[in-house]
Tab-separated table of C-alpha atoms and ligand atoms in Angstrom:
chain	number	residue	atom	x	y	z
Z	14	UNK	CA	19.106	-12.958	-57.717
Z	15	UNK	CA	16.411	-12.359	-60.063
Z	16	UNK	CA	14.765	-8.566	-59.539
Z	17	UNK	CA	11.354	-8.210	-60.593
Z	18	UNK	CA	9.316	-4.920	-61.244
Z	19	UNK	CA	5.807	-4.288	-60.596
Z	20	UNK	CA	4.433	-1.525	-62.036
Z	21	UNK	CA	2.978	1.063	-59.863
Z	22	UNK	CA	2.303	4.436	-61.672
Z	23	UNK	CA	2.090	4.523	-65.143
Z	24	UNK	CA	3.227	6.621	-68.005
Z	25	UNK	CA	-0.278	8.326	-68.363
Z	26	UNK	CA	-0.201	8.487	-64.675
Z	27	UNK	CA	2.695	9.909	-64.398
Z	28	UNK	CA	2.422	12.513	-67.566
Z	29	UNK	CA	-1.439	13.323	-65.759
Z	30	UNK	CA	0.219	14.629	-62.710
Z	31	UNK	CA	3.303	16.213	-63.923
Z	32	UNK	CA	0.685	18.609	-66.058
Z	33	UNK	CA	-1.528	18.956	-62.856
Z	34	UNK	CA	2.111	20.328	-61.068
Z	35	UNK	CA	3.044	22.286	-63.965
Z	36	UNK	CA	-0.027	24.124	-64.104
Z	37	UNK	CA	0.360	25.020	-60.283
Z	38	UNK	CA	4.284	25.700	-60.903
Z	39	UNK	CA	3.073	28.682	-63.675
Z	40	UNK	CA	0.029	30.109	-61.425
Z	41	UNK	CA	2.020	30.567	-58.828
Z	42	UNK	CA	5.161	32.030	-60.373
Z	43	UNK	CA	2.952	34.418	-62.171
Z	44	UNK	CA	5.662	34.958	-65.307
Z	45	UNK	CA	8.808	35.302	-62.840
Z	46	UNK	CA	11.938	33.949	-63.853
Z	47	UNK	CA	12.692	30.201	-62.614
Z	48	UNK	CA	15.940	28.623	-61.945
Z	49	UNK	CA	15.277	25.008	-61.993
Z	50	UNK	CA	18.015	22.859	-59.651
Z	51	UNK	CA	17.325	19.489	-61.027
Z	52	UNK	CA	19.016	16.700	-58.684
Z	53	UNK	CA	21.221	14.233	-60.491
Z	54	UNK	CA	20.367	11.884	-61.996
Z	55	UNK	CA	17.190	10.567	-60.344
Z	56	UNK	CA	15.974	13.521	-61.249
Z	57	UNK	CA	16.515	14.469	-64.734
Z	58	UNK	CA	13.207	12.971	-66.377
Z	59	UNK	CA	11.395	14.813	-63.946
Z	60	UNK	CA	12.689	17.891	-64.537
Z	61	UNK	CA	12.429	17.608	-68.522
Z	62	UNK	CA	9.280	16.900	-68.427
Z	63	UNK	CA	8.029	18.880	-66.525
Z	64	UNK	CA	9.847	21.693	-67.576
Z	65	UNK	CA	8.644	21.259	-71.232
Z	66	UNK	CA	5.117	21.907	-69.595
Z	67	UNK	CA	5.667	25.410	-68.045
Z	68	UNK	CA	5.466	27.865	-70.526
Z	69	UNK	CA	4.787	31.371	-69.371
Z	70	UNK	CA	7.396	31.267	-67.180
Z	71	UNK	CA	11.131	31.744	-68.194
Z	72	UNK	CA	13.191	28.630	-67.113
Z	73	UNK	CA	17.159	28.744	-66.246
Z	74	UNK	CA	18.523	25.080	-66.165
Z	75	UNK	CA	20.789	24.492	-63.170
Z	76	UNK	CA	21.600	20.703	-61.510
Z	77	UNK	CA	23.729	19.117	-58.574
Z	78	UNK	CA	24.785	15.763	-57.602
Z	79	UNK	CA	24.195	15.111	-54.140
Z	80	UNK	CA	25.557	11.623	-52.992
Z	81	UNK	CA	23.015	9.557	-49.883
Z	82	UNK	CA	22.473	5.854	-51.046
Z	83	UNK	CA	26.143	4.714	-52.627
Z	84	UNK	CA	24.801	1.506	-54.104
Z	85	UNK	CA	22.237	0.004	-52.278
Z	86	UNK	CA	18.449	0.224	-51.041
Z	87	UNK	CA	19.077	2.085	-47.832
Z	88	UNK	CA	20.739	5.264	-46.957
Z	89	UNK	CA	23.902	5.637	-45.422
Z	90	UNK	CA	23.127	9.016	-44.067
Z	91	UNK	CA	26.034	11.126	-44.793
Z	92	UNK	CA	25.344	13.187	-47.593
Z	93	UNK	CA	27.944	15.428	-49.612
Z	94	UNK	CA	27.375	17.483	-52.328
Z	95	UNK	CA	29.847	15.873	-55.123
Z	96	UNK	CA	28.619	18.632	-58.236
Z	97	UNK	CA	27.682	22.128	-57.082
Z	98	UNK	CA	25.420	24.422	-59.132
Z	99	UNK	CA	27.232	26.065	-62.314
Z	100	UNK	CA	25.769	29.753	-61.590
Z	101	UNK	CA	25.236	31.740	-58.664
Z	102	UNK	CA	21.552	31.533	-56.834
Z	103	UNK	CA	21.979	34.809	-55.505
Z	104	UNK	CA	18.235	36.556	-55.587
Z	105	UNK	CA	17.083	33.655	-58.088
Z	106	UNK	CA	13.683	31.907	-57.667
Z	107	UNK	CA	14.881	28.688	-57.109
Z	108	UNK	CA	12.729	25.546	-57.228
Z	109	UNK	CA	14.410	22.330	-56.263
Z	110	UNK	CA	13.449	19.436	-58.516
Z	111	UNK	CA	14.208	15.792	-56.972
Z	112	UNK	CA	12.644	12.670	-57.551
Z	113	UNK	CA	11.883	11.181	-54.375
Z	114	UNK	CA	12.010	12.167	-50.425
Z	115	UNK	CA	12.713	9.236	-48.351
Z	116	UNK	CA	14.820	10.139	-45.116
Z	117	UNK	CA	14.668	14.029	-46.156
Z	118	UNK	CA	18.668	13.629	-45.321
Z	119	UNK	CA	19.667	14.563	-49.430
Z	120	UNK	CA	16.901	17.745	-49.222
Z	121	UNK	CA	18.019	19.154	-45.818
Z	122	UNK	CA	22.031	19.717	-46.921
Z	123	UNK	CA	20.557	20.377	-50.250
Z	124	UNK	CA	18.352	22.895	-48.666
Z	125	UNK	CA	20.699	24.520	-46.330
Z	126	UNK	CA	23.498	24.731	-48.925
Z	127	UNK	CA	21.099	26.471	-51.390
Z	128	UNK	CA	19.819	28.980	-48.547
Z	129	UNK	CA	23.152	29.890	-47.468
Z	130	UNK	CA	23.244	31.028	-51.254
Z	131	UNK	CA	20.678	33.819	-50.257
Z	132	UNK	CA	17.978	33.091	-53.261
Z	133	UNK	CA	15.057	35.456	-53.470
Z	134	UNK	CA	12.660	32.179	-53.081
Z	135	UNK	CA	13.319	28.715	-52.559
Z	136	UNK	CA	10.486	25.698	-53.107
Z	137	UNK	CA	11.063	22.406	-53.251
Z	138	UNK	CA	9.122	19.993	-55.874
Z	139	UNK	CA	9.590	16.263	-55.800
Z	140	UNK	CA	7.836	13.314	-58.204
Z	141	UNK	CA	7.563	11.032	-55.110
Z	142	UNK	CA	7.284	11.473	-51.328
Z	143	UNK	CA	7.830	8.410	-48.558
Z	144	UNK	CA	6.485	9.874	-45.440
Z	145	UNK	CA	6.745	7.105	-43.754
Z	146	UNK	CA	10.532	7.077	-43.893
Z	147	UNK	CA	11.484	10.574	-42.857
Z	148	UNK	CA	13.980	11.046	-40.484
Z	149	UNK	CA	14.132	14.651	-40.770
Z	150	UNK	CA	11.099	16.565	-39.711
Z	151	UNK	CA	10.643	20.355	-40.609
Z	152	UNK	CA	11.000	19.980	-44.438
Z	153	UNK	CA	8.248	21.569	-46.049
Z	154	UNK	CA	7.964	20.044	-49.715
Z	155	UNK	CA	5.704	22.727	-51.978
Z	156	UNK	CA	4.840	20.746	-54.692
Z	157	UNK	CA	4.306	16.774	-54.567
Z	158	UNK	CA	3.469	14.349	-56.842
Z	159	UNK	CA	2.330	11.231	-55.308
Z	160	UNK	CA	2.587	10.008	-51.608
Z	161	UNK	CA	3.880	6.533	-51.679
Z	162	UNK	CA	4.042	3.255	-49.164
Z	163	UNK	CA	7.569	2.345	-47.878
Z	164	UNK	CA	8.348	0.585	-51.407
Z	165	UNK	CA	11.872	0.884	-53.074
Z	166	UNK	CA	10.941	2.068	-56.806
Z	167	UNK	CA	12.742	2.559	-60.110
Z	168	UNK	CA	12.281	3.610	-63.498
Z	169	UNK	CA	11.200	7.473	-64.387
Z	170	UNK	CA	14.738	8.550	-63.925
Z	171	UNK	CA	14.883	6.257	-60.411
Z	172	UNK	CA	17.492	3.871	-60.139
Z	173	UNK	CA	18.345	0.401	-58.225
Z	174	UNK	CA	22.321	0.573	-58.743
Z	175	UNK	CA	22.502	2.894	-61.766
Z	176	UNK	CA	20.203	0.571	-63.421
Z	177	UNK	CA	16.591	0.992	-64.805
Z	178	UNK	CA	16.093	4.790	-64.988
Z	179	UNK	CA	15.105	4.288	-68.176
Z	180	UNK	CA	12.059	2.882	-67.481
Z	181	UNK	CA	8.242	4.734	-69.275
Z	182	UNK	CA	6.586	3.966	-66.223
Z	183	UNK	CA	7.581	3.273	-61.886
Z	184	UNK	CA	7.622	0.131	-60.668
Z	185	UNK	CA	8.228	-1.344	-57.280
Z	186	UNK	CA	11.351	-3.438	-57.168
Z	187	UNK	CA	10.899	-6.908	-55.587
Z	188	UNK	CA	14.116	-8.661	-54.648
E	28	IMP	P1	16.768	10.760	-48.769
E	28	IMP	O1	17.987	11.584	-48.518
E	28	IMP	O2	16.718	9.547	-47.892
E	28	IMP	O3	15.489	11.545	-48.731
E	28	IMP	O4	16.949	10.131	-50.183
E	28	IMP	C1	16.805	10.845	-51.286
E	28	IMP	C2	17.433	10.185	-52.500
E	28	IMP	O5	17.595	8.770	-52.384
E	28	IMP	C3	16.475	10.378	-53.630
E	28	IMP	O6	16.735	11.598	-54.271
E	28	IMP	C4	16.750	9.184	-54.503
E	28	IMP	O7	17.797	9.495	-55.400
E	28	IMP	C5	17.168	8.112	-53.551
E	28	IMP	N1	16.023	7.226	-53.225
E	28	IMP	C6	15.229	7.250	-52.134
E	28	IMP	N2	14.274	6.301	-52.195
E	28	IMP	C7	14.438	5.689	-53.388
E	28	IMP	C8	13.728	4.641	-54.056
E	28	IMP	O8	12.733	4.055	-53.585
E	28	IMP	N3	14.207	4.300	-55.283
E	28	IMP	C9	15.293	4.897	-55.862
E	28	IMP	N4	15.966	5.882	-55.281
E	28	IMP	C10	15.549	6.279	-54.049
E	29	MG	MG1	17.698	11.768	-55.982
């Protein structure tokens, strides 16, 4: 079947809002060190942007690969953690990067496995947020992009089936 995309924020959009979080990111971090945990892959454009916009704050790369979707639209709910972070977190400022929160399933393991890790601080910063979908209640997100309707998007790193992360802009996928 035929998949069509719609665009729903674009690439000025998006760069306008990644600056707005960056400049919160570096007021509130005040010149401390940063380990950013970027969650593969969806969130990889994310996190290089925005990372290229922080600059009086010293930046550590870090990533995982959390598996929740497999290949479709909706979530199995299991989640595993299939990559795990390539340096200890240990008394690190940690800031979670991710591209969208939909159940909250993928952020609470990610969350609990990062806090068992004893970090000095922990925040969470995603592109996207789906409210509407959360399953899991209780997750405090620090820094959000945009609040979204219960669409399924791509593009900006986000993916239907591997496919279309490549996209400038987000769309909303219509099957
Ligand atoms: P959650 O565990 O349900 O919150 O799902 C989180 C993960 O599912 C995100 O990090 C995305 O990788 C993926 N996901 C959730 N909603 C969408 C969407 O609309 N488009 C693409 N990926 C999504
Ligand atoms: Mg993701």
């Amino acid at each position: 079947m035929k998949k069509i995309v719609t665009v729903l924020f674009s690439k000025e959009e998006i760069e306008e809002k990644i600056s707005e979080i960056a400049a919160k990111i570096e007021n509130d971090y005040d010149g401390n060190e940063l380990v950013m945990v970027c969650i593969l892959m969806g969130g990889m454009v994310f996190m290089s942007d925005l990372s290229r916009k922080i600059h009086k704050t010293t930046i550590i790369f870090e990533r995982l690969v959390a598996s929740s979707y497999g290949m479709d639209t909706e979530t199995s709910g299991a989640v595993k953690i299939k990559l795990y972070p390539g340096q200890s977190l240990t008394n690190k400022n940690v800031l979670i990067v991710e591209d969208i929160v939909d159940t909250g399933r993928s952020l609470d393991y990610i969350t609990r496995y990062i806090n068992a890790q004893n970090p000095k601080s922990m925040k969470i910063c995603t592109l996207l947020n789906k409210p509407s979908k959360r399953v899991v209640h209780g997750l405090y997100i620090d820094y959000i992009g945009f609040n979204i309707e219960n669409h399924f998007v791509v593009g900006y790193g986000m993916d239907y089936a591997e496919k279309y992360r490549n996209l400038p802009y987000i769309g909303i996928l219509h099957k």
